[in-house]
Amino acid sequence: MEDKRKNEERTVKRDSDKLGTEPVHGLLLKMSAPLMVSMFVMALYNIVDSIYLGHYSTDALTAVSYCFPFQNLNVAFGIGTAVGMSALLSRYLGAKQYDKADKVAHNGFILAFINYIIFFAVGCFAAPIMGLMTSDATSARVIADGTVYLRITQWLSIAPMMQSMYERLLQGTGKTNYIFYMQLSGTIFNAIVDPILIFGFLGLPAMGAKGAALATVFGQILGCILGHIFNRKFNREIDLSIKKLRPHLQTMKDIYKIAIPSIVLQSVGSLMNFSVNKILSAFSDLAVTTFGVYFKLQSFVFMPIFGLNNASVPIIAYNYGADRKDRLEKTMSIGVRYGIGIMSVGTIIFWLFPEQLMALFNSPAEMTAMGVVALHTISLNFPFAGYAIMRGAAFQALGKSIYSMNISLVRQLLIIIPCAFIFARIGGVNMVWWAFPCAEVAGTTMSILYTKRIRRNILSKMTPRDADGNAIPAQA
């Protein structure tokens, strides 16, 4: 009886109802602002290690650059699964199917733990993996530092896996402001502890790359704990309980129908990064380090746009479930305009201040010169990426994540890797960077074509409805 009464109370008034009632423009800005800030904070979180390590030693910074593909792969599984859970959750909330929404949330956590087991195994093979990623000319110090860093970050990756789930639960129910607090707490903790462990302050030994890894995972553990607290205390949409952690095969399949393309999309980035690192290592470890630094810097531009993307997904998914075509299309349109604008600002910054950005990492003159060319060249693709990323939000929310996966496969496997290989042989290391703008042109073209298919096959068949859910009769 008590459970029935509680369920009835939950159906009367839900915070997620605002996804289908508040003005779209203001709603998108209100939901995306904390997510964009939190993603920017996450970018800061990721770059702090590299800045400190750059001042500690170039070898330590190079080691972390070699580890980046596997770190990115870990993130791909964690965030990809969480995105699948969140999109399906929002769709059920929009359709008022609250029991199914609960089941999605709990099975998402089960899948997150399964993902962790996989990456714990990766940590067990850190040494041979580092041997695979590096070249014969790579120093023993770089390989040793990379092995320790990879092992620690993978063995303790349960925290970021669970944190991603907690964040997407808050996102899927419209409580994005709490995500900001989670990210900010971990970043501040990491920024304080990083120099202590890396350089050996307060009587501790200098641990270099090992210290950076420990500071990172400790910050993630803090964020995970806060995520659990916020969901238990403030998220009325989902009743989290250990008793409800029961595997449901069909629900897992439904989550992964959305999640797998997202996981593949991000995992392809790891394969691309690994391949480009191998191409660049033929020139020097310094080229690999430069590429790693670029990825840290570009996260400042891409992370906020991912926040905008993540805010768009639940709005689009909710209104798709509620059959509100007008709100769905408006969210897509506004998101693309903001996406292109934000990314264009990033291009301008990379062109005006490349030397200053490279100086953050205490880079030697040769690395700075190489980095300036890389930042100028690769940043040309930012506005195109803004369009494609925001279209990807619609693909995910409408259950067509396969489109984003196809675009990523073409961009990063069929264009970037072959072009980087060819350009390296005909024009040297600075020619390699042109592979990225070439790939983005193809990705944008595919995004435009897939958007036309979405409009033709999905949006054109939706019934226009008013705010109360009543069908709007077609005009004579």
XYZ file of C-alpha atoms in Angstrom:
476
model
C 0.000 0.000 0.000
C 2.814 2.383 0.914
C 4.629 1.648 -2.367
C 1.432 2.299 -4.320
C 0.865 5.637 -2.563
C 4.485 6.658 -3.164
C 4.214 5.788 -6.852
C 0.996 7.827 -7.157
C 2.708 10.832 -5.574
C 5.569 10.543 -8.019
C 3.155 10.670 -10.989
C 1.408 13.852 -9.844
C 4.202 16.351 -10.187
C 7.668 15.613 -11.508
C 10.610 17.906 -12.023
C 11.110 16.349 -15.458
C 7.745 17.755 -16.587
C 9.497 21.053 -17.269
C 11.185 19.373 -20.254
C 7.825 19.477 -21.991
C 6.385 22.726 -20.640
C 9.005 25.476 -20.141
C 9.955 27.740 -23.090
C 12.540 25.844 -25.126
C 15.175 28.564 -25.453
C 15.261 29.385 -21.760
C 15.043 25.709 -20.797
C 17.986 24.777 -23.008
C 20.096 27.623 -21.629
C 19.130 26.829 -18.043
C 19.920 23.137 -18.424
C 23.046 23.560 -20.521
C 24.693 26.352 -18.480
C 25.639 24.165 -15.478
C 26.521 21.284 -17.808
C 28.740 23.506 -19.965
C 30.451 24.893 -16.882
C 30.828 21.393 -15.446
C 32.270 20.124 -18.722
C 34.660 23.078 -18.781
C 35.620 22.171 -15.227
C 36.137 18.571 -16.394
C 38.449 19.862 -19.118
C 40.361 21.745 -16.448
C 40.402 18.535 -14.391
C 41.982 16.675 -17.316
C 44.547 19.342 -18.121
C 45.804 20.037 -14.590
C 47.769 16.772 -14.520
C 49.513 17.616 -17.782
C 50.401 21.161 -16.746
C 51.997 19.996 -13.508
C 53.703 17.046 -15.215
C 55.073 19.359 -17.918
C 56.857 21.305 -15.182
C 57.928 18.081 -13.458
C 59.496 16.405 -16.514
C 58.900 16.038 -20.252
C 59.145 12.246 -19.878
C 56.213 12.185 -17.438
C 54.113 14.353 -19.772
C 54.968 12.083 -22.703
C 53.991 9.000 -20.661
C 50.534 10.432 -19.958
C 50.145 11.307 -23.659
C 50.763 7.668 -24.563
C 48.155 6.575 -21.986
C 45.487 8.905 -23.348
C 43.942 6.439 -25.866
C 43.137 3.924 -23.117
C 41.880 6.617 -20.777
C 39.639 7.804 -23.580
C 38.441 4.230 -24.173
C 37.498 3.963 -20.494
C 35.553 7.218 -20.760
C 33.877 5.951 -23.949
C 32.410 2.914 -22.182
C 31.449 4.859 -19.064
C 29.819 7.856 -20.728
C 28.446 5.859 -23.663
C 26.544 3.491 -21.379
C 25.342 6.411 -19.269
C 24.131 8.283 -22.372
C 22.127 5.234 -23.466
C 20.584 4.958 -20.022
C 19.801 8.692 -19.865
C 18.194 8.938 -23.312
C 15.970 5.895 -22.672
C 15.129 7.183 -19.185
C 14.011 10.584 -20.545
C 11.905 8.913 -23.224
C 10.045 6.828 -20.623
C 9.566 9.869 -18.392
C 8.110 11.786 -21.352
C 5.709 8.905 -21.993
C 4.828 8.757 -18.241
C 6.094 5.160 -17.976
C 7.758 5.601 -14.584
C 8.249 1.939 -13.644
C 10.205 1.392 -16.848
C 12.284 4.496 -16.086
C 13.218 3.023 -12.691
C 14.206 -0.264 -14.302
C 16.398 1.553 -16.851
C 18.256 3.429 -14.117
C 19.074 0.340 -12.067
C 20.134 -1.765 -15.035
C 22.380 1.104 -16.129
C 24.352 0.708 -12.898
C 24.672 -3.034 -13.466
C 26.130 -2.395 -16.925
C 28.527 0.204 -15.473
C 29.938 -2.396 -13.069
C 30.376 -4.889 -15.921
C 32.326 -2.212 -17.820
C 34.564 -1.700 -14.802
C 35.518 -5.396 -14.706
C 36.765 -5.078 -18.284
C 39.011 -2.122 -17.512
C 40.308 -3.626 -14.297
C 41.674 -6.367 -16.552
C 43.255 -3.694 -18.764
C 45.145 -2.416 -15.718
C 46.506 -5.895 -15.094
C 48.196 -5.783 -18.526
C 49.461 -2.192 -18.329
C 53.111 -3.095 -19.029
C 52.580 -4.981 -22.321
C 50.031 -2.371 -23.407
C 52.618 0.394 -22.949
C 55.056 -1.670 -24.979
C 52.495 -1.860 -27.775
C 51.764 1.880 -27.758
C 55.359 3.127 -27.725
C 58.205 2.806 -30.223
C 61.658 1.241 -29.933
C 63.136 4.711 -29.428
C 60.913 5.489 -26.426
C 62.876 5.858 -23.205
C 62.546 3.354 -20.362
C 61.489 6.193 -18.045
C 58.506 7.065 -20.254
C 57.402 3.409 -20.418
C 57.755 2.969 -16.621
C 55.789 6.151 -15.861
C 53.103 5.237 -18.375
C 52.717 1.735 -16.944
C 52.147 3.037 -13.414
C 49.744 5.757 -14.567
C 47.690 3.372 -16.712
C 47.547 0.682 -14.033
C 46.259 3.014 -11.307
C 43.682 4.810 -13.451
C 42.233 1.519 -14.755
C 42.211 -0.394 -11.480
C 40.288 2.413 -9.779
C 38.054 3.304 -12.734
C 34.924 2.161 -10.879
C 34.581 5.734 -9.546
C 34.337 7.543 -12.921
C 32.092 4.746 -14.245
C 29.603 5.254 -11.426
C 30.007 9.028 -11.501
C 28.955 9.052 -15.164
C 25.799 7.140 -14.257
C 24.929 9.504 -11.416
C 25.510 12.517 -13.673
C 23.267 11.181 -16.433
C 20.502 10.346 -13.953
C 20.540 13.989 -12.890
C 20.729 15.093 -16.529
C 17.885 12.833 -17.634
C 15.564 14.286 -14.991
C 16.545 17.922 -15.594
C 18.725 18.485 -12.488
C 21.897 19.525 -14.277
C 22.996 22.039 -11.622
C 24.071 19.224 -9.295
C 26.423 17.884 -11.971
C 28.343 21.141 -11.738
C 28.897 20.642 -8.003
C 30.148 17.101 -8.611
C 32.631 18.206 -11.241
C 33.794 21.284 -9.359
C 34.511 19.383 -6.148
C 36.620 16.784 -7.948
C 38.520 19.422 -9.915
C 39.352 21.545 -6.872
C 40.461 18.459 -4.960
C 42.616 17.313 -7.884
C 44.186 20.764 -8.335
C 45.155 20.887 -4.665
C 46.420 17.321 -4.312
C 48.174 17.093 -7.716
C 51.243 19.233 -6.893
C 51.524 17.685 -3.435
C 51.809 14.160 -4.825
C 53.669 14.993 -8.058
C 56.388 17.201 -6.555
C 56.417 15.717 -3.049
C 55.243 18.570 -0.814
C 54.270 18.323 2.882
C 56.949 15.724 3.535
C 55.668 13.261 0.927
C 57.988 11.734 -1.693
C 57.857 13.123 -5.244
C 55.795 10.592 -7.187
C 55.568 12.206 -10.644
C 53.174 10.318 -12.934
C 52.075 8.016 -10.103
C 51.094 11.024 -8.005
C 49.099 12.475 -10.914
C 47.203 9.190 -11.306
C 46.386 8.989 -7.588
C 45.199 12.611 -7.449
C 42.968 11.961 -10.464
C 41.239 8.886 -9.060
C 40.846 10.413 -5.585
C 39.045 13.378 -7.164
C 36.828 10.996 -9.132
C 35.945 9.075 -5.975
C 34.860 12.329 -4.324
C 32.662 13.195 -7.326
C 31.128 9.723 -7.259
C 30.234 10.002 -3.565
C 28.579 13.381 -4.120
C 26.675 11.981 -7.102
C 25.212 9.238 -4.929
C 24.215 11.748 -2.256
C 22.594 14.167 -4.733
C 20.540 11.440 -6.401
C 19.376 9.933 -3.124
C 18.450 13.297 -1.627
C 17.170 15.399 -4.525
C 16.196 13.106 -7.421
C 12.541 12.279 -6.805
C 12.066 10.846 -10.298
C 14.151 7.724 -9.612
C 13.950 5.651 -6.439
C 17.443 4.168 -6.226
C 17.653 1.015 -4.138
C 20.045 -1.913 -3.903
C 16.984 -4.205 -3.823
C 16.066 -3.025 -7.331
C 19.445 -3.955 -8.815
C 18.024 -6.921 -10.675
C 19.301 -7.647 -14.195
C 16.641 -7.359 -16.898
C 17.956 -8.555 -20.222
C 15.516 -6.655 -22.445
C 16.176 -3.382 -20.611
C 19.922 -3.885 -21.003
C 19.428 -4.523 -24.706
C 17.346 -1.357 -25.026
C 20.023 0.692 -23.245
C 22.745 -0.690 -25.470
C 20.763 -0.045 -28.646
C 21.442 3.601 -27.878
C 24.700 3.171 -25.960
C 26.696 0.936 -28.310
C 26.830 3.448 -31.166
C 27.857 6.113 -28.639
C 30.520 3.798 -27.177
C 31.812 2.925 -30.629
C 31.760 6.595 -31.589
C 34.038 7.501 -28.683
C 36.090 4.305 -28.829
C 36.965 5.013 -32.440
C 38.598 8.167 -31.113
C 40.890 5.999 -28.981
C 41.870 3.912 -31.999
C 42.472 7.059 -34.022
C 44.568 8.557 -31.230
C 46.595 5.359 -30.896
C 47.201 5.195 -34.667
C 48.200 8.843 -34.981
C 50.537 8.422 -31.994
C 52.225 5.522 -33.801
C 52.585 7.657 -36.943
C 54.008 10.589 -34.963
C 56.359 8.400 -32.900
C 58.280 7.699 -36.121
C 59.306 11.366 -35.998
C 59.896 11.757 -32.228
C 58.351 11.352 -28.788
C 58.080 15.147 -28.805
C 55.606 14.929 -31.698
C 53.484 12.515 -29.642
C 53.638 14.878 -26.682
C 52.562 17.797 -28.892
C 49.567 15.827 -30.111
C 48.698 14.956 -26.507
C 48.918 18.611 -25.493
C 46.626 19.575 -28.379
C 44.007 17.113 -27.154
C 44.194 18.544 -23.651
C 43.775 22.080 -24.978
C 40.973 21.291 -27.419
C 38.980 19.782 -24.567
C 38.464 23.352 -23.301
C 36.550 24.028 -26.516
C 34.840 20.667 -26.983
C 33.786 19.975 -23.387
C 31.371 22.967 -23.170
C 29.806 21.970 -26.492
C 29.370 18.448 -25.146
C 27.558 20.031 -22.193
C 25.181 21.723 -24.636
C 24.790 18.407 -26.452
C 24.026 16.557 -23.210
C 21.435 19.159 -22.212
C 19.711 18.836 -25.599
C 19.378 15.040 -25.462
C 16.829 14.786 -22.602
C 14.790 17.719 -23.961
C 14.581 16.174 -27.433
C 13.970 12.666 -26.059
C 11.263 13.831 -23.644
C 9.377 15.772 -26.301
C 9.756 12.895 -28.739
C 8.135 10.628 -26.154
C 5.440 13.290 -25.552
C 4.925 13.733 -29.323
C 5.778 17.462 -29.189
C 7.282 18.036 -32.638
C 7.425 21.824 -32.304
C 9.565 21.762 -29.161
C 11.765 19.013 -30.545
C 12.584 20.923 -33.742
C 13.160 24.179 -31.897
C 15.646 22.507 -29.545
C 17.551 21.114 -32.532
C 17.670 24.495 -34.273
C 18.793 26.526 -31.255
C 21.406 23.932 -30.316
C 23.075 24.025 -33.730
C 23.301 27.834 -33.709
C 24.930 27.894 -30.286
C 27.197 24.984 -31.174
C 28.664 26.653 -34.249
C 29.072 29.944 -32.369
C 30.933 28.418 -29.414
C 33.272 26.420 -31.626
C 34.025 29.458 -33.785
C 35.207 31.296 -30.683
C 37.519 28.342 -30.004
C 39.064 28.653 -33.460
C 39.748 32.346 -32.897
C 41.448 31.670 -29.544
C 43.659 28.931 -31.009
C 44.743 31.269 -33.810
C 45.430 34.305 -31.610
C 47.151 32.702 -28.612
C 48.913 29.453 -29.649
C 52.274 30.296 -28.040
C 50.643 31.216 -24.745
C 48.645 27.985 -24.727
C 51.745 25.867 -25.346
C 53.614 27.762 -22.613
C 51.209 26.331 -20.024
C 53.057 23.011 -20.358
C 56.570 24.426 -20.074
C 57.180 23.136 -23.612
C 60.656 23.486 -25.189
C 61.093 25.692 -28.272
C 60.861 22.804 -30.758
C 57.626 21.549 -29.221
C 56.151 25.070 -29.134
C 56.882 25.614 -32.833
C 55.283 22.276 -33.691
C 52.309 23.006 -31.431
C 51.581 26.400 -33.014
C 51.206 24.779 -36.439
C 49.021 22.010 -34.980
C 46.711 24.428 -33.155
C 46.328 26.671 -36.207
C 45.605 23.804 -38.580
C 43.350 21.505 -36.572
C 41.231 24.327 -35.118
C 39.953 25.136 -38.610
C 37.526 22.248 -38.196
C 35.951 23.476 -34.936
C 32.854 25.237 -36.429
C 32.093 22.183 -38.575
C 32.443 19.966 -35.499
C 29.995 22.217 -33.623
C 27.320 21.502 -36.210
C 27.969 17.753 -36.238
C 28.059 17.418 -32.434
C 24.720 19.164 -31.990
C 23.107 17.104 -34.734
C 24.438 14.079 -32.853
C 22.266 15.076 -29.875
C 19.165 14.614 -32.030
C 20.433 11.311 -33.409
C 20.934 9.958 -29.865
C 17.634 11.246 -28.484
C 15.613 9.859 -31.410
C 17.194 6.418 -31.157
C 19.450 6.877 -34.200
C 22.837 6.847 -32.498
C 23.940 4.585 -35.347
C 24.152 7.727 -37.492
C 26.706 9.299 -35.145
C 28.614 6.029 -35.106
C 28.766 5.906 -38.908
C 29.989 9.487 -39.088
C 32.692 8.796 -36.517
C 33.846 5.646 -38.307
C 34.230 7.524 -41.589
C 35.915 10.558 -40.033
C 38.387 8.854 -37.757
C 39.088 5.508 -39.424
C 38.536 6.022 -43.144
C 39.885 9.568 -43.387
C 42.063 10.723 -40.472
C 44.268 7.633 -40.168
C 44.933 7.082 -43.902
C 45.385 10.819 -44.539
C 47.738 11.199 -41.559
C 49.795 8.244 -42.826
C 50.030 9.648 -46.361
C 50.583 13.261 -45.295
C 53.384 12.190 -42.932
C 55.293 10.733 -45.867
C 54.752 13.520 -48.355
C 54.935 16.578 -46.080
C 56.442 15.659 -42.693
C 55.007 16.024 -39.214
C 53.346 19.417 -39.776
C 51.407 18.031 -42.730
C 49.824 15.359 -40.501
C 47.570 17.924 -38.834
C 45.685 18.581 -42.104
C 44.072 15.146 -41.822
C 41.679 16.566 -39.226
C 40.063 19.375 -41.289
C 39.728 16.926 -44.201
C 37.837 14.506 -41.961
C 35.534 17.175 -40.550
C 34.327 18.221 -43.999
C 33.232 14.633 -44.631
C 31.628 14.360 -41.184
C 29.627 17.555 -41.638
C 28.389 16.419 -45.042
C 27.163 13.137 -43.536
C 25.472 14.994 -40.661
C 23.513 17.114 -43.134
C 22.378 14.043 -45.074
C 21.353 12.144 -41.926
C 19.440 15.177 -40.637
C 17.410 15.191 -43.859
C 16.647 11.505 -43.298
C 15.538 12.226 -39.703
C 13.184 14.932 -40.910
C 11.750 12.702 -43.630
C 11.365 9.447 -41.697
C 10.619 10.632 -38.137
C 9.720 14.299 -37.746
C 7.385 14.489 -40.748
C 5.330 11.610 -39.305
C 4.842 13.115 -35.844
C 1.432 14.528 -34.943
C 1.568 18.225 -33.937
C 0.219 18.642 -30.387
C -0.474 21.506 -28.005
C 0.891 21.922 -24.455
C -1.858 19.652 -23.065
C -1.006 16.847 -25.467
C -4.037 17.341 -27.713
C -3.561 16.858 -31.456
C -3.603 20.097 -33.441
C -5.869 19.691 -36.467
C -4.256 20.364 -39.845
C -5.221 23.643 -41.446
C -7.455 23.419 -44.470
